[in-house]
mmCIF file of C-alpha atoms in Angstrom:
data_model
loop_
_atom_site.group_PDB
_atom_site.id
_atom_site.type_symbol
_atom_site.label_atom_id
_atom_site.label_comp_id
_atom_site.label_asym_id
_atom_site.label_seq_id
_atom_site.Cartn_x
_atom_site.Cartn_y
_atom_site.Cartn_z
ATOM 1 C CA UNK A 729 0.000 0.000 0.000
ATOM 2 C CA UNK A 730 1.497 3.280 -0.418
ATOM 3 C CA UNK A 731 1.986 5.931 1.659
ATOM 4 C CA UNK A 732 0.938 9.378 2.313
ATOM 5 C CA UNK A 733 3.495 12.421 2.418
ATOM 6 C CA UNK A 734 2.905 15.056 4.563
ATOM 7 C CA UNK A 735 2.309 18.574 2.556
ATOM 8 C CA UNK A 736 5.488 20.394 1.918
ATOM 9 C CA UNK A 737 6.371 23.622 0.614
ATOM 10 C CA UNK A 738 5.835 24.675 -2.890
ATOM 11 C CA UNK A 739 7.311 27.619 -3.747
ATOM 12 C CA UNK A 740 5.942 29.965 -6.344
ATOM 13 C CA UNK A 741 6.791 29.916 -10.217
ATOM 14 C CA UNK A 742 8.473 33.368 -9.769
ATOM 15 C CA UNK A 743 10.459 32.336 -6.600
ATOM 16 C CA UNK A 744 11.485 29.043 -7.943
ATOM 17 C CA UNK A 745 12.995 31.224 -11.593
ATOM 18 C CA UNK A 746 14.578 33.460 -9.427
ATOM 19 C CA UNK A 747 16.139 30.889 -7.085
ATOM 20 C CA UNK A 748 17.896 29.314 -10.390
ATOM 21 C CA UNK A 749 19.011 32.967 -11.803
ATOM 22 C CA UNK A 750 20.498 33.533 -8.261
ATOM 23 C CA UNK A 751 22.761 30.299 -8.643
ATOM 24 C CA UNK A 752 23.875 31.220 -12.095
ATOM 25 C CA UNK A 753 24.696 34.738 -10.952
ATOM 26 C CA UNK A 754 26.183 33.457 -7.215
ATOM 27 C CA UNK A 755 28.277 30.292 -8.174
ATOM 28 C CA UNK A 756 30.841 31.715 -10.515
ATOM 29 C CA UNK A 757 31.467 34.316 -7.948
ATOM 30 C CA UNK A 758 31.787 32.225 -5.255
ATOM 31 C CA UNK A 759 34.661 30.140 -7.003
ATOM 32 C CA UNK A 760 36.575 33.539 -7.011
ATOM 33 C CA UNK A 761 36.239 33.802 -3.282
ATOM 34 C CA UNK A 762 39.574 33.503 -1.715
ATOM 35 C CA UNK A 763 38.772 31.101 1.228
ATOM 36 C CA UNK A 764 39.874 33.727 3.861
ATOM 37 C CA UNK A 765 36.901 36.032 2.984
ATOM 38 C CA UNK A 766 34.905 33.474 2.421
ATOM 39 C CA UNK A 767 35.426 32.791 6.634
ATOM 40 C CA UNK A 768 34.875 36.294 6.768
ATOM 41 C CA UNK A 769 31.531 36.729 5.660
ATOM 42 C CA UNK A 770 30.228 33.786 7.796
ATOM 43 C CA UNK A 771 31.658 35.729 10.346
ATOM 44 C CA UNK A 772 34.130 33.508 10.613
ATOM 45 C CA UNK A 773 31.579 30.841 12.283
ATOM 46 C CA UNK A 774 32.153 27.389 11.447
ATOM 47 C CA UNK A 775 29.713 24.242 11.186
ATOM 48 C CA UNK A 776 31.344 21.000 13.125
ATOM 49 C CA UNK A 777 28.947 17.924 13.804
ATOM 50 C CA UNK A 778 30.395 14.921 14.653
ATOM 51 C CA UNK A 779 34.231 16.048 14.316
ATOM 52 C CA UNK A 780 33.732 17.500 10.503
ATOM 53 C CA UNK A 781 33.965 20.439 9.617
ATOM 54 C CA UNK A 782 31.727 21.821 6.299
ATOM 55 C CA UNK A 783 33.722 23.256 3.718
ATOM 56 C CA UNK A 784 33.652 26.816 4.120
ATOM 57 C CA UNK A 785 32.237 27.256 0.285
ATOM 58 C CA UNK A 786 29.676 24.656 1.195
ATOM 59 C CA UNK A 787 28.653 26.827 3.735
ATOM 60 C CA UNK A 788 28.065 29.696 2.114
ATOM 61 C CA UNK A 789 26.246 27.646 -0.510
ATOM 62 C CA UNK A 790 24.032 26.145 2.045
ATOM 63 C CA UNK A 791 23.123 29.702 3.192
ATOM 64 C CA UNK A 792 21.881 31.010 0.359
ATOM 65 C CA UNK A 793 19.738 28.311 -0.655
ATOM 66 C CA UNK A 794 18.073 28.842 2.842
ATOM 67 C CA UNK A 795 17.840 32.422 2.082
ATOM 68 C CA UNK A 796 15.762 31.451 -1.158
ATOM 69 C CA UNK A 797 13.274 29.974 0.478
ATOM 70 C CA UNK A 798 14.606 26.144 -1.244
ATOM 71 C CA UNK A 799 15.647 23.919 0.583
ATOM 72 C CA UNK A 800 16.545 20.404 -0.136
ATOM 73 C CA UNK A 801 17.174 18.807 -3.432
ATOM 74 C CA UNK A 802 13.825 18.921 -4.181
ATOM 75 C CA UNK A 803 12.033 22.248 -4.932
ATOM 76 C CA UNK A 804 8.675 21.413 -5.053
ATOM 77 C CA UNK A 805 6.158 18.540 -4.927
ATOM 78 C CA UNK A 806 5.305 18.326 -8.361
ATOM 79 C CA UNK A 807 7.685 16.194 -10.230
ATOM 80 C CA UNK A 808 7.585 17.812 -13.585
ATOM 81 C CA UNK A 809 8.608 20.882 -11.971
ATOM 82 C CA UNK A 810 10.947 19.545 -9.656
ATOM 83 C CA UNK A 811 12.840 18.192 -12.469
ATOM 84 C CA UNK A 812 12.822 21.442 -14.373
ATOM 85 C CA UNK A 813 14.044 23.296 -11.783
ATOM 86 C CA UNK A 814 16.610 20.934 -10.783
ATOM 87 C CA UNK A 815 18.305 20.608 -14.464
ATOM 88 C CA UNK A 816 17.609 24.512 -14.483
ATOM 89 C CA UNK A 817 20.107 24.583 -11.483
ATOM 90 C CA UNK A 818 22.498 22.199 -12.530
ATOM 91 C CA UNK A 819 22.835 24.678 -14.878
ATOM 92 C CA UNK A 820 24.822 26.784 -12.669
ATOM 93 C CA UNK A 821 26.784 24.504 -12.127
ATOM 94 C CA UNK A 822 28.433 23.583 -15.412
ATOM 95 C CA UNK A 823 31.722 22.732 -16.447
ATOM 96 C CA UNK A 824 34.478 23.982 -19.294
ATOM 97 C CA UNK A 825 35.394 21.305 -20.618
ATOM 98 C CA UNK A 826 35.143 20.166 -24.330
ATOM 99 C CA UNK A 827 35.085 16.133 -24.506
ATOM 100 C CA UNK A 828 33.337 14.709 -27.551
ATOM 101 C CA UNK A 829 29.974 13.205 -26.633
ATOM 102 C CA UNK A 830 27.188 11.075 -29.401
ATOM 103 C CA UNK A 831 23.689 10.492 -27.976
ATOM 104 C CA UNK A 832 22.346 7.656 -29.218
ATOM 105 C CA UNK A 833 19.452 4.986 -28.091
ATOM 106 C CA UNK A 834 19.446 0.613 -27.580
ATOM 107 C CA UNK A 835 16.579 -1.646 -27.131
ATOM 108 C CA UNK A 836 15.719 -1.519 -23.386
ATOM 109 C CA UNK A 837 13.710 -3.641 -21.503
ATOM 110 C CA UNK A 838 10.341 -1.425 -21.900
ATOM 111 C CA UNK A 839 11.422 0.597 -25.500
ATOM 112 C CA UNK A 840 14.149 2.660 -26.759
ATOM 113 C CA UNK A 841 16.660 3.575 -24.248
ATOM 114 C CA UNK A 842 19.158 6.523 -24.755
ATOM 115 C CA UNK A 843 22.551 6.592 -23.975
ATOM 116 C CA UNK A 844 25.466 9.636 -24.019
ATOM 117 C CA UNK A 845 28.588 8.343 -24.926
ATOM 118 C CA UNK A 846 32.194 10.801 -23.823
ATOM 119 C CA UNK A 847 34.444 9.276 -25.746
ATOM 120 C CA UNK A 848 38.113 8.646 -24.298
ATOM 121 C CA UNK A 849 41.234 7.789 -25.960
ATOM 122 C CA UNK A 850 41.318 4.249 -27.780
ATOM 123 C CA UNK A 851 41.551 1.396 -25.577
ATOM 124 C CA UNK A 852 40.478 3.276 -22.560
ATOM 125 C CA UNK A 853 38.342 1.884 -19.612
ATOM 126 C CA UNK A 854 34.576 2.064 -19.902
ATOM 127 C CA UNK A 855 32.361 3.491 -16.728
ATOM 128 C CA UNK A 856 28.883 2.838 -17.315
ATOM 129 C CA UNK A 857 27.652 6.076 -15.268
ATOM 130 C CA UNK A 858 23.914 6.137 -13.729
ATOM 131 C CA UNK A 859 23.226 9.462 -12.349
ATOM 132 C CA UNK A 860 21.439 10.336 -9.279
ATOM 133 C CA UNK A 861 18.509 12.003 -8.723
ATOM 134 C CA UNK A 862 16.706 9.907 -5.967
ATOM 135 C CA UNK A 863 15.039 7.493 -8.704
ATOM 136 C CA UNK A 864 12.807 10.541 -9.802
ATOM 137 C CA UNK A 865 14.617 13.896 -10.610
ATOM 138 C CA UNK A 866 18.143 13.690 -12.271
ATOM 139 C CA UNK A 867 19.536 13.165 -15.946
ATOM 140 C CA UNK A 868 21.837 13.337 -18.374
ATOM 141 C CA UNK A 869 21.721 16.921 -17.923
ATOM 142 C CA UNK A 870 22.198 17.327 -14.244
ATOM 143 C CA UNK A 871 25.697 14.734 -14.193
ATOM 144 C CA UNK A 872 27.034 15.992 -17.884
ATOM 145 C CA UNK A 873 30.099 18.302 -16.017
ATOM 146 C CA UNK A 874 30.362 15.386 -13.664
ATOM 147 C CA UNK A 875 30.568 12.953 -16.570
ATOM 148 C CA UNK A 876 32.959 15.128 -18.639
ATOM 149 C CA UNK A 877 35.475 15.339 -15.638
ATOM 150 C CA UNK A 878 36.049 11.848 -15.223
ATOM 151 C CA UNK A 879 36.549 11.254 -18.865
ATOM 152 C CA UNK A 880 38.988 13.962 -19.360
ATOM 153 C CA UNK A 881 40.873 12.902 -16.118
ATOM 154 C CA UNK A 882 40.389 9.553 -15.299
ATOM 155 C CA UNK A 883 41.224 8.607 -19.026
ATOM 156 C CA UNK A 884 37.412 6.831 -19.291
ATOM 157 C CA UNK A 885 35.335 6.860 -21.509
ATOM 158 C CA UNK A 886 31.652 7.302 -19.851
ATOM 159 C CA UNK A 887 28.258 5.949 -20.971
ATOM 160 C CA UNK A 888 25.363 8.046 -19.127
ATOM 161 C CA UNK A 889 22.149 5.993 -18.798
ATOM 162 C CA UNK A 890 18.585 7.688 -18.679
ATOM 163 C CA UNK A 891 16.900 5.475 -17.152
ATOM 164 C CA UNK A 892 13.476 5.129 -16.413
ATOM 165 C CA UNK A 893 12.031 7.395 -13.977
ATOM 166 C CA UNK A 894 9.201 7.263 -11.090
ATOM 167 C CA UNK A 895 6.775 7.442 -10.210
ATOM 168 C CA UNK A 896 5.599 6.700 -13.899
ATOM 169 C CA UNK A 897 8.123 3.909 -13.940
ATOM 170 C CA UNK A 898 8.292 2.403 -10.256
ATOM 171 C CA UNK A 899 10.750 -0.110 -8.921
ATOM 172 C CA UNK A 900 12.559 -2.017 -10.439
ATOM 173 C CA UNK A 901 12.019 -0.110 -13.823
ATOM 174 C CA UNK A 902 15.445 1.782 -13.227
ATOM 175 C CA UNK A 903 17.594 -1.037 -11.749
ATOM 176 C CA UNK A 904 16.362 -3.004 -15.395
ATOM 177 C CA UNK A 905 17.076 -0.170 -17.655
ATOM 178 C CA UNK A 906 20.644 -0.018 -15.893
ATOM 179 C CA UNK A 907 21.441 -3.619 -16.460
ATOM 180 C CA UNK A 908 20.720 -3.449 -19.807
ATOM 181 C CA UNK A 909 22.583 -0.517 -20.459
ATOM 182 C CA UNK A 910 25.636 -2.840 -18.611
ATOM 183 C CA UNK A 911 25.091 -5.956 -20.517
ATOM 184 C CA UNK A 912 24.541 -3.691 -24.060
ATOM 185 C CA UNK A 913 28.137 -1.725 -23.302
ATOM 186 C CA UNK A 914 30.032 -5.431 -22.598
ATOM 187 C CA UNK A 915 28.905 -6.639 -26.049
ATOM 188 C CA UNK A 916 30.005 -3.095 -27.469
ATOM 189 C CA UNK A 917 32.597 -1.787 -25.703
ATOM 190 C CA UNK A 918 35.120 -2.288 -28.558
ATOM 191 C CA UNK A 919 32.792 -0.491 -30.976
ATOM 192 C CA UNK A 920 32.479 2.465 -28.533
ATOM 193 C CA UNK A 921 36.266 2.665 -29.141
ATOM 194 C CA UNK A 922 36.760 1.119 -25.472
ATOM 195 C CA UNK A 923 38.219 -2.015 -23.923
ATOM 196 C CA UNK A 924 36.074 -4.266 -23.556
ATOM 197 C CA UNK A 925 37.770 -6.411 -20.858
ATOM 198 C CA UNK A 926 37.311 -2.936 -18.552
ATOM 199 C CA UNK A 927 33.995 -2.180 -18.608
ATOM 200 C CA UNK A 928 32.656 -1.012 -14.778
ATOM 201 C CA UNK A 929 29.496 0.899 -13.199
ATOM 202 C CA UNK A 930 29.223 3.983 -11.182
ATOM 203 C CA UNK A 931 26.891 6.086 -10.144
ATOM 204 C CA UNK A 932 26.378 8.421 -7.286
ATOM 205 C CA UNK A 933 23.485 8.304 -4.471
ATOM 206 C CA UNK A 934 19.909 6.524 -6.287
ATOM 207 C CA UNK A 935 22.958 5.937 -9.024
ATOM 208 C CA UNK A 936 24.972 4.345 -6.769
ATOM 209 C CA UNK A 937 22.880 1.890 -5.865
ATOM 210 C CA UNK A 938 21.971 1.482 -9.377
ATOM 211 C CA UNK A 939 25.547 0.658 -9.786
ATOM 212 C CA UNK A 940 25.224 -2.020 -6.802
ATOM 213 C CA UNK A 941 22.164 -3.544 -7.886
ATOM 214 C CA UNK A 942 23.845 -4.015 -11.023
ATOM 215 C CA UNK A 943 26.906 -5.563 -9.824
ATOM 216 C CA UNK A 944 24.675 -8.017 -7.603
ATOM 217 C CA UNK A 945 22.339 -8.822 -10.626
ATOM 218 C CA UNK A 946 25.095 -9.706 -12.839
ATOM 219 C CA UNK A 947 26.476 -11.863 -10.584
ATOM 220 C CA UNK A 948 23.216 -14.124 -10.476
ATOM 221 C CA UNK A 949 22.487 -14.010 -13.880
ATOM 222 C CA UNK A 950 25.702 -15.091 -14.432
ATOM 223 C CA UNK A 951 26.716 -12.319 -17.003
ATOM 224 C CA UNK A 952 30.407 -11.010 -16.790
ATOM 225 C CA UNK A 953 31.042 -8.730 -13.927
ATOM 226 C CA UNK A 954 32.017 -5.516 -14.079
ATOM 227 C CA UNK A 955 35.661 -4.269 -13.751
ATOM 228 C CA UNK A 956 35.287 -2.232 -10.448
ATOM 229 C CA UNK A 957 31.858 -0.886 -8.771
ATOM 230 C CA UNK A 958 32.082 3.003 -8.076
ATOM 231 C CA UNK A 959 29.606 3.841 -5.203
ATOM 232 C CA UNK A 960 29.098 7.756 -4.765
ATOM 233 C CA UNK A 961 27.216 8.412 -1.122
ATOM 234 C CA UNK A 962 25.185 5.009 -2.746
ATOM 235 C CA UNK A 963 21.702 4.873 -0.901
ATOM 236 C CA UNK A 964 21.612 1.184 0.087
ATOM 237 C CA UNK A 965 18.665 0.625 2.158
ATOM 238 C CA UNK A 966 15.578 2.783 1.626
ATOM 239 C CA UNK A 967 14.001 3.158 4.834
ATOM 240 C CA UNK A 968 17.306 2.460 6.986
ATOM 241 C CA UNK A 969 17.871 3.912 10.384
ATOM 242 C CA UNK A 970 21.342 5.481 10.972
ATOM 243 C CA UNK A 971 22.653 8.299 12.650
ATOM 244 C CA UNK A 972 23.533 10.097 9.882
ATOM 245 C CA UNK A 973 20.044 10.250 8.459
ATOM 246 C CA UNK A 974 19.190 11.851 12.012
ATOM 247 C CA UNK A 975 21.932 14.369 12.141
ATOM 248 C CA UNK A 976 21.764 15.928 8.677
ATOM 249 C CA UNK A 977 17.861 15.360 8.164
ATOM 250 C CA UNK A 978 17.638 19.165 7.854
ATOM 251 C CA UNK A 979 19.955 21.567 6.058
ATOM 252 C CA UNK A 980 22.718 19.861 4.443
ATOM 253 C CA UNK A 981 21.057 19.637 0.649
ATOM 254 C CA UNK A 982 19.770 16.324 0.856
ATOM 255 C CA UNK A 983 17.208 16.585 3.432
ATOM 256 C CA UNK A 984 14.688 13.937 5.145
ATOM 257 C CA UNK A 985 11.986 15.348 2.861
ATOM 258 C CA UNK A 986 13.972 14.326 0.058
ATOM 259 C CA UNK A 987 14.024 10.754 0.855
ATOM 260 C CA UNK A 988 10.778 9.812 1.966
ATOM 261 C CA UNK A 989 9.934 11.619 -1.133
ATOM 262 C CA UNK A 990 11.735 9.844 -2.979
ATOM 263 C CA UNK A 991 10.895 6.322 -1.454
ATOM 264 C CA UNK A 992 6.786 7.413 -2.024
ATOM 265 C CA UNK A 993 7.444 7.649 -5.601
ATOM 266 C CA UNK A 994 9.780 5.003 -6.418
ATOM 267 C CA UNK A 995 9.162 1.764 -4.242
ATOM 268 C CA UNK A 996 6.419 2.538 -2.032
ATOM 269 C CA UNK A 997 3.491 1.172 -4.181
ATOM 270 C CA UNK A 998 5.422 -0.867 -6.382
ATOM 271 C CA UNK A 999 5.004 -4.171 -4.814
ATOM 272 C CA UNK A 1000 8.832 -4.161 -4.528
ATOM 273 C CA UNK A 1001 9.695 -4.601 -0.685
ATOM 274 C CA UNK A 1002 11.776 -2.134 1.054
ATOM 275 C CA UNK A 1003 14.275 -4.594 1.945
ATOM 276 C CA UNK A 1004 14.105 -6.524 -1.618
ATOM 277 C CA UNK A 1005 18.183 -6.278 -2.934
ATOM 278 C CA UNK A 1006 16.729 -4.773 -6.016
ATOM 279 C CA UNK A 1007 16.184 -2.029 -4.495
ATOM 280 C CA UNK A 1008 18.234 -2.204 -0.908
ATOM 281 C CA UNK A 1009 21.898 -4.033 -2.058
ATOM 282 C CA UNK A 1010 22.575 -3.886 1.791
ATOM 283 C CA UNK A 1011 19.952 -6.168 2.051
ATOM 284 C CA UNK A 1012 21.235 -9.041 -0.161
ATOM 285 C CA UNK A 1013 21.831 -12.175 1.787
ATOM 286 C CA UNK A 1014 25.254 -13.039 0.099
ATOM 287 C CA UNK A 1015 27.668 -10.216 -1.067
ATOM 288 C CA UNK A 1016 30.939 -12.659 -1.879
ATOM 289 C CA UNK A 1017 31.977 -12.903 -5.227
ATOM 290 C CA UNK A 1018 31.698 -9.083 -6.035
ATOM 291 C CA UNK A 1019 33.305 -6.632 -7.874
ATOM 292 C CA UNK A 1020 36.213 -4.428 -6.581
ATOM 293 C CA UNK A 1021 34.485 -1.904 -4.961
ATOM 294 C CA UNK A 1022 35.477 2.461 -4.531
ATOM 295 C CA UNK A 1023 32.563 3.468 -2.246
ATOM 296 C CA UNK A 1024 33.016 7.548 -1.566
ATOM 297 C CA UNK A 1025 30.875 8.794 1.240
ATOM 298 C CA UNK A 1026 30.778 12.617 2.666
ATOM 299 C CA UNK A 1027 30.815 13.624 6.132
ATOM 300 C CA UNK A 1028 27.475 16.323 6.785
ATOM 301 C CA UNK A 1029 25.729 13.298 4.242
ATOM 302 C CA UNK A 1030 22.264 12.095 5.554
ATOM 303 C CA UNK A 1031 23.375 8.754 3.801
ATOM 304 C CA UNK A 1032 27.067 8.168 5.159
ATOM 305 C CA UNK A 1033 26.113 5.747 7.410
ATOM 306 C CA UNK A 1034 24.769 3.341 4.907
ATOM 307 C CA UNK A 1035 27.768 3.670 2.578
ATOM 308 C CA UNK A 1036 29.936 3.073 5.576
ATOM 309 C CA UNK A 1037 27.855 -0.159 6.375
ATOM 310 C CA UNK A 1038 28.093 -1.479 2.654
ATOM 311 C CA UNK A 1039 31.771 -0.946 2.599
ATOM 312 C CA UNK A 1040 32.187 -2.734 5.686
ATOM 313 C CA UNK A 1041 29.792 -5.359 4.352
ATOM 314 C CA UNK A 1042 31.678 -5.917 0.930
ATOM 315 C CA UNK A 1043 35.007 -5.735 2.730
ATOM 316 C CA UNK A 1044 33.640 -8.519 5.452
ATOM 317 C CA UNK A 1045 32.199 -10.770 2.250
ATOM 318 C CA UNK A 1046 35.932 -10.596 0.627
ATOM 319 C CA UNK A 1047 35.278 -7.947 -1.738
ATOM 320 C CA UNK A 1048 38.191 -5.683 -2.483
ATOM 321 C CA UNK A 1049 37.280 -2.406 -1.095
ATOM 322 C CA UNK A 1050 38.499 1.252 -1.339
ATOM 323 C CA UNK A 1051 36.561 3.128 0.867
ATOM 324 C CA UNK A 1052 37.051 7.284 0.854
ATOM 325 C CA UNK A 1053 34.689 9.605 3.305
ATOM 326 C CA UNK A 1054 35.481 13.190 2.681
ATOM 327 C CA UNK A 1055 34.363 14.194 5.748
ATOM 328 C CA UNK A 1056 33.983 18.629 5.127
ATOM 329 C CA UNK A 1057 31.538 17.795 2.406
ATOM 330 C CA UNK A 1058 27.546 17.648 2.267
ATOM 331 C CA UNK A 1059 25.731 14.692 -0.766
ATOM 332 C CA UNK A 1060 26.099 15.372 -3.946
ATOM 333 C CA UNK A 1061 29.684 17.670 -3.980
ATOM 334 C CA UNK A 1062 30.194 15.773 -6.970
ATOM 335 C CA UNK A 1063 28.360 18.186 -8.919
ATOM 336 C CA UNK A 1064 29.828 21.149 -6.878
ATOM 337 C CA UNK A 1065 33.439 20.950 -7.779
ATOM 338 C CA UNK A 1066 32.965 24.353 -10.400
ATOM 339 C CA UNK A 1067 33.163 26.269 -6.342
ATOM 340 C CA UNK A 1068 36.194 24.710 -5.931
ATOM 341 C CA UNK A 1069 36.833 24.269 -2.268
ATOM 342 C CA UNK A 1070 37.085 20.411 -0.632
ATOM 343 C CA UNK A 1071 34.819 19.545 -3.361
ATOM 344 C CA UNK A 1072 37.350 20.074 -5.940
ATOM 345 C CA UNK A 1073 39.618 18.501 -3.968
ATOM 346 C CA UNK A 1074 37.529 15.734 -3.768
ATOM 347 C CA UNK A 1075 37.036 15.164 -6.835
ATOM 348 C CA UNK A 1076 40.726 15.203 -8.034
ATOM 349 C CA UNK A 1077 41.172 12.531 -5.674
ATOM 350 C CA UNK A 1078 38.350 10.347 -6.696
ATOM 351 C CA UNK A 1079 39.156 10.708 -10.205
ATOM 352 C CA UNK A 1080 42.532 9.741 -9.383
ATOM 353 C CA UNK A 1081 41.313 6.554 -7.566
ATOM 354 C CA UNK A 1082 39.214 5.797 -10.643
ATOM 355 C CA UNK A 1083 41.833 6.217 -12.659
ATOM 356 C CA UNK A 1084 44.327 3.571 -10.637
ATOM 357 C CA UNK A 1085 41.847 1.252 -10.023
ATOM 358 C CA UNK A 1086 40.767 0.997 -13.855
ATOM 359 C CA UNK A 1087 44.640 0.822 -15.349
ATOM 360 C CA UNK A 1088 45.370 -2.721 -13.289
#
């Protein structure tokens, strides 16, 4: 049976438009900030919970979007608006860098499925890349800077999956799309101009456990498994019960709000159960036999205990396991790095990780 939400703010059309010209206007300024005056204008006030400290650009970040009147990832109830808004943002937040990219679309399980390829040099690793988005916002729109990084600097190249969304498409309509998309790229990796004996997943956050599902499903089915699993703040258990979903439920981007929301639409309803693998990898009653595994997890994140617990679990199962927690920065800095700040940082050091991991 599915469940009720409880009303939320929904901000006006005019509100929400000026919200997104704010970050387009705010974001390439903030880059410029030289740290020091960046401490300065939060009065040189800090945010430490459990013994991180947020990245001071974070901060200021944070601040504004509270000062909009938006909080969360989420802008508004309706979906076809929340999505708008939150490609509209993403905007903002896009990157300089010229990679060459083809769009192009495969049979998927329920009709055409379309795919972004970033090509790499020849014989370069393949990352099959779901994005995030909490199984209902998020697309090939909102990751594309993300995407372009890792190909420029991990040496990739990247295939970006739009999958199916919810709620028109509950679960497991995206976890299906996503193997697919992983079983089309083995067969074609060579075609794409890749290797086809390096062909992993990634994703971050509803992508990451995309990326996990994937890995597990492969492994039943029997089809070849992927080269390395890259987990990005993965959400692992729907409705699980950690600290971190208590200490950052409020504030830190990805909000409590966000979730349930995000659970209503995608599983609640779909006759999937919350602690079905397909949907909750931390769930699955055998994890041996795995791929390698670089599970990134951030510090103020309302999911870093999960991650934590599915790195421990691989790790206890056998799996080989890289864990990194960046502990100044909030979910989703992946997208942030254009600030600069830890989340730059962050992401040189993940792409670097990437980068080892995929030349063995």
């Amino acid at each position: 049976m599915e469940t009720s939400l409880p009303a939320r703010p929904n901000p006006s059309p005019l509100r929400l438009k000026a919200a997104t010209v704010a970050s387009r206007v705010s974001v390439p300024l903030l880059a410029r900030i030289p740290d020091p005056v960046k401490r300065l204008l939060m009065g040189r006030r800090s945010v430490v919970i459990d013994g991180n400290t947020l990245d001071t650009s974070l901060q200021l970040l944070l601040n504004a979007q509270r000062a909009s009147g938006i909080g969360g990832l989420v802008a508004c109830d309706d979906v076809t608006v929340a999505r708008t808004q939150l490609d509209a943002a993403s905007a903002a937040f896009t990157a300089d860098i010229v990679v060459p990219t083809d769009d192009f679309s495969i049979a998927g399980p329920a009709g055409p499925l379309t795919l972004r390829h970033y090509r790499g040099e020849a014989g370069a690793p393949l990352l099959v890349f779901f994005h995030g988005g909490g199984f209902v916002v998020g697309s090939l729109a909102t990751h594309d800077g993300f995407c372009r990084r890792i190909c420029r600097d991990a040496g990739v190249h990247v295939l970006a999956v739009d999958y199916r969304l919810a709620p028109e498409h509950k679960a497991p309509a995206a976890a299906e799309d996503c193997h697919a998309a992983y079983t089309w790229a083995l067969d074609h990796a060579a075609e794409l101009g890749a290797d086809p004996d390096r062909v992993a997943v990634g994703g971050d956050s509803a992508g990451g456990n995309l990326a996990a599902v994937v890995t597990q499903t492969a492994r039943t089915t029997g089809t070849r498994m992927p080269a390395l699993q890259l987990l990005i703040y993965p959400m692992v258990d729907p409705v699980g019960e950690t600290v971190s979903r208590s200490l950052f439920a409020e504030g830190f981007f990805l909000t409590k709000a966000d979730i349930d929301w995000f659970d209503h639409h995608y599983v609640a309803g779909s006759g999937v159960a919350h602690n079905d693998p397909r949907v909750a990898p931390l769930h699955a009653a055998d994890l041996t036999g795995l791929s390698p595994a670089l599970v990134v997890t951030a510090g103020f994140d309302p999911l870093r205990d999960e991650g934590r617990a599915y790195a421990r679990a691989l790790t206890a199962a056998g799996v080989p396991v890289d864990h990194r927690e960046y502990g100044s920065l909030v979910h989703a800095f992946i997208n942030f790095f254009p600030l600069g700040g830890d989340s730059e940082l962050a992401v040189v050091d993940l792409t670097s990780a990437l980068r080892a991991h995929l030349s063995r």
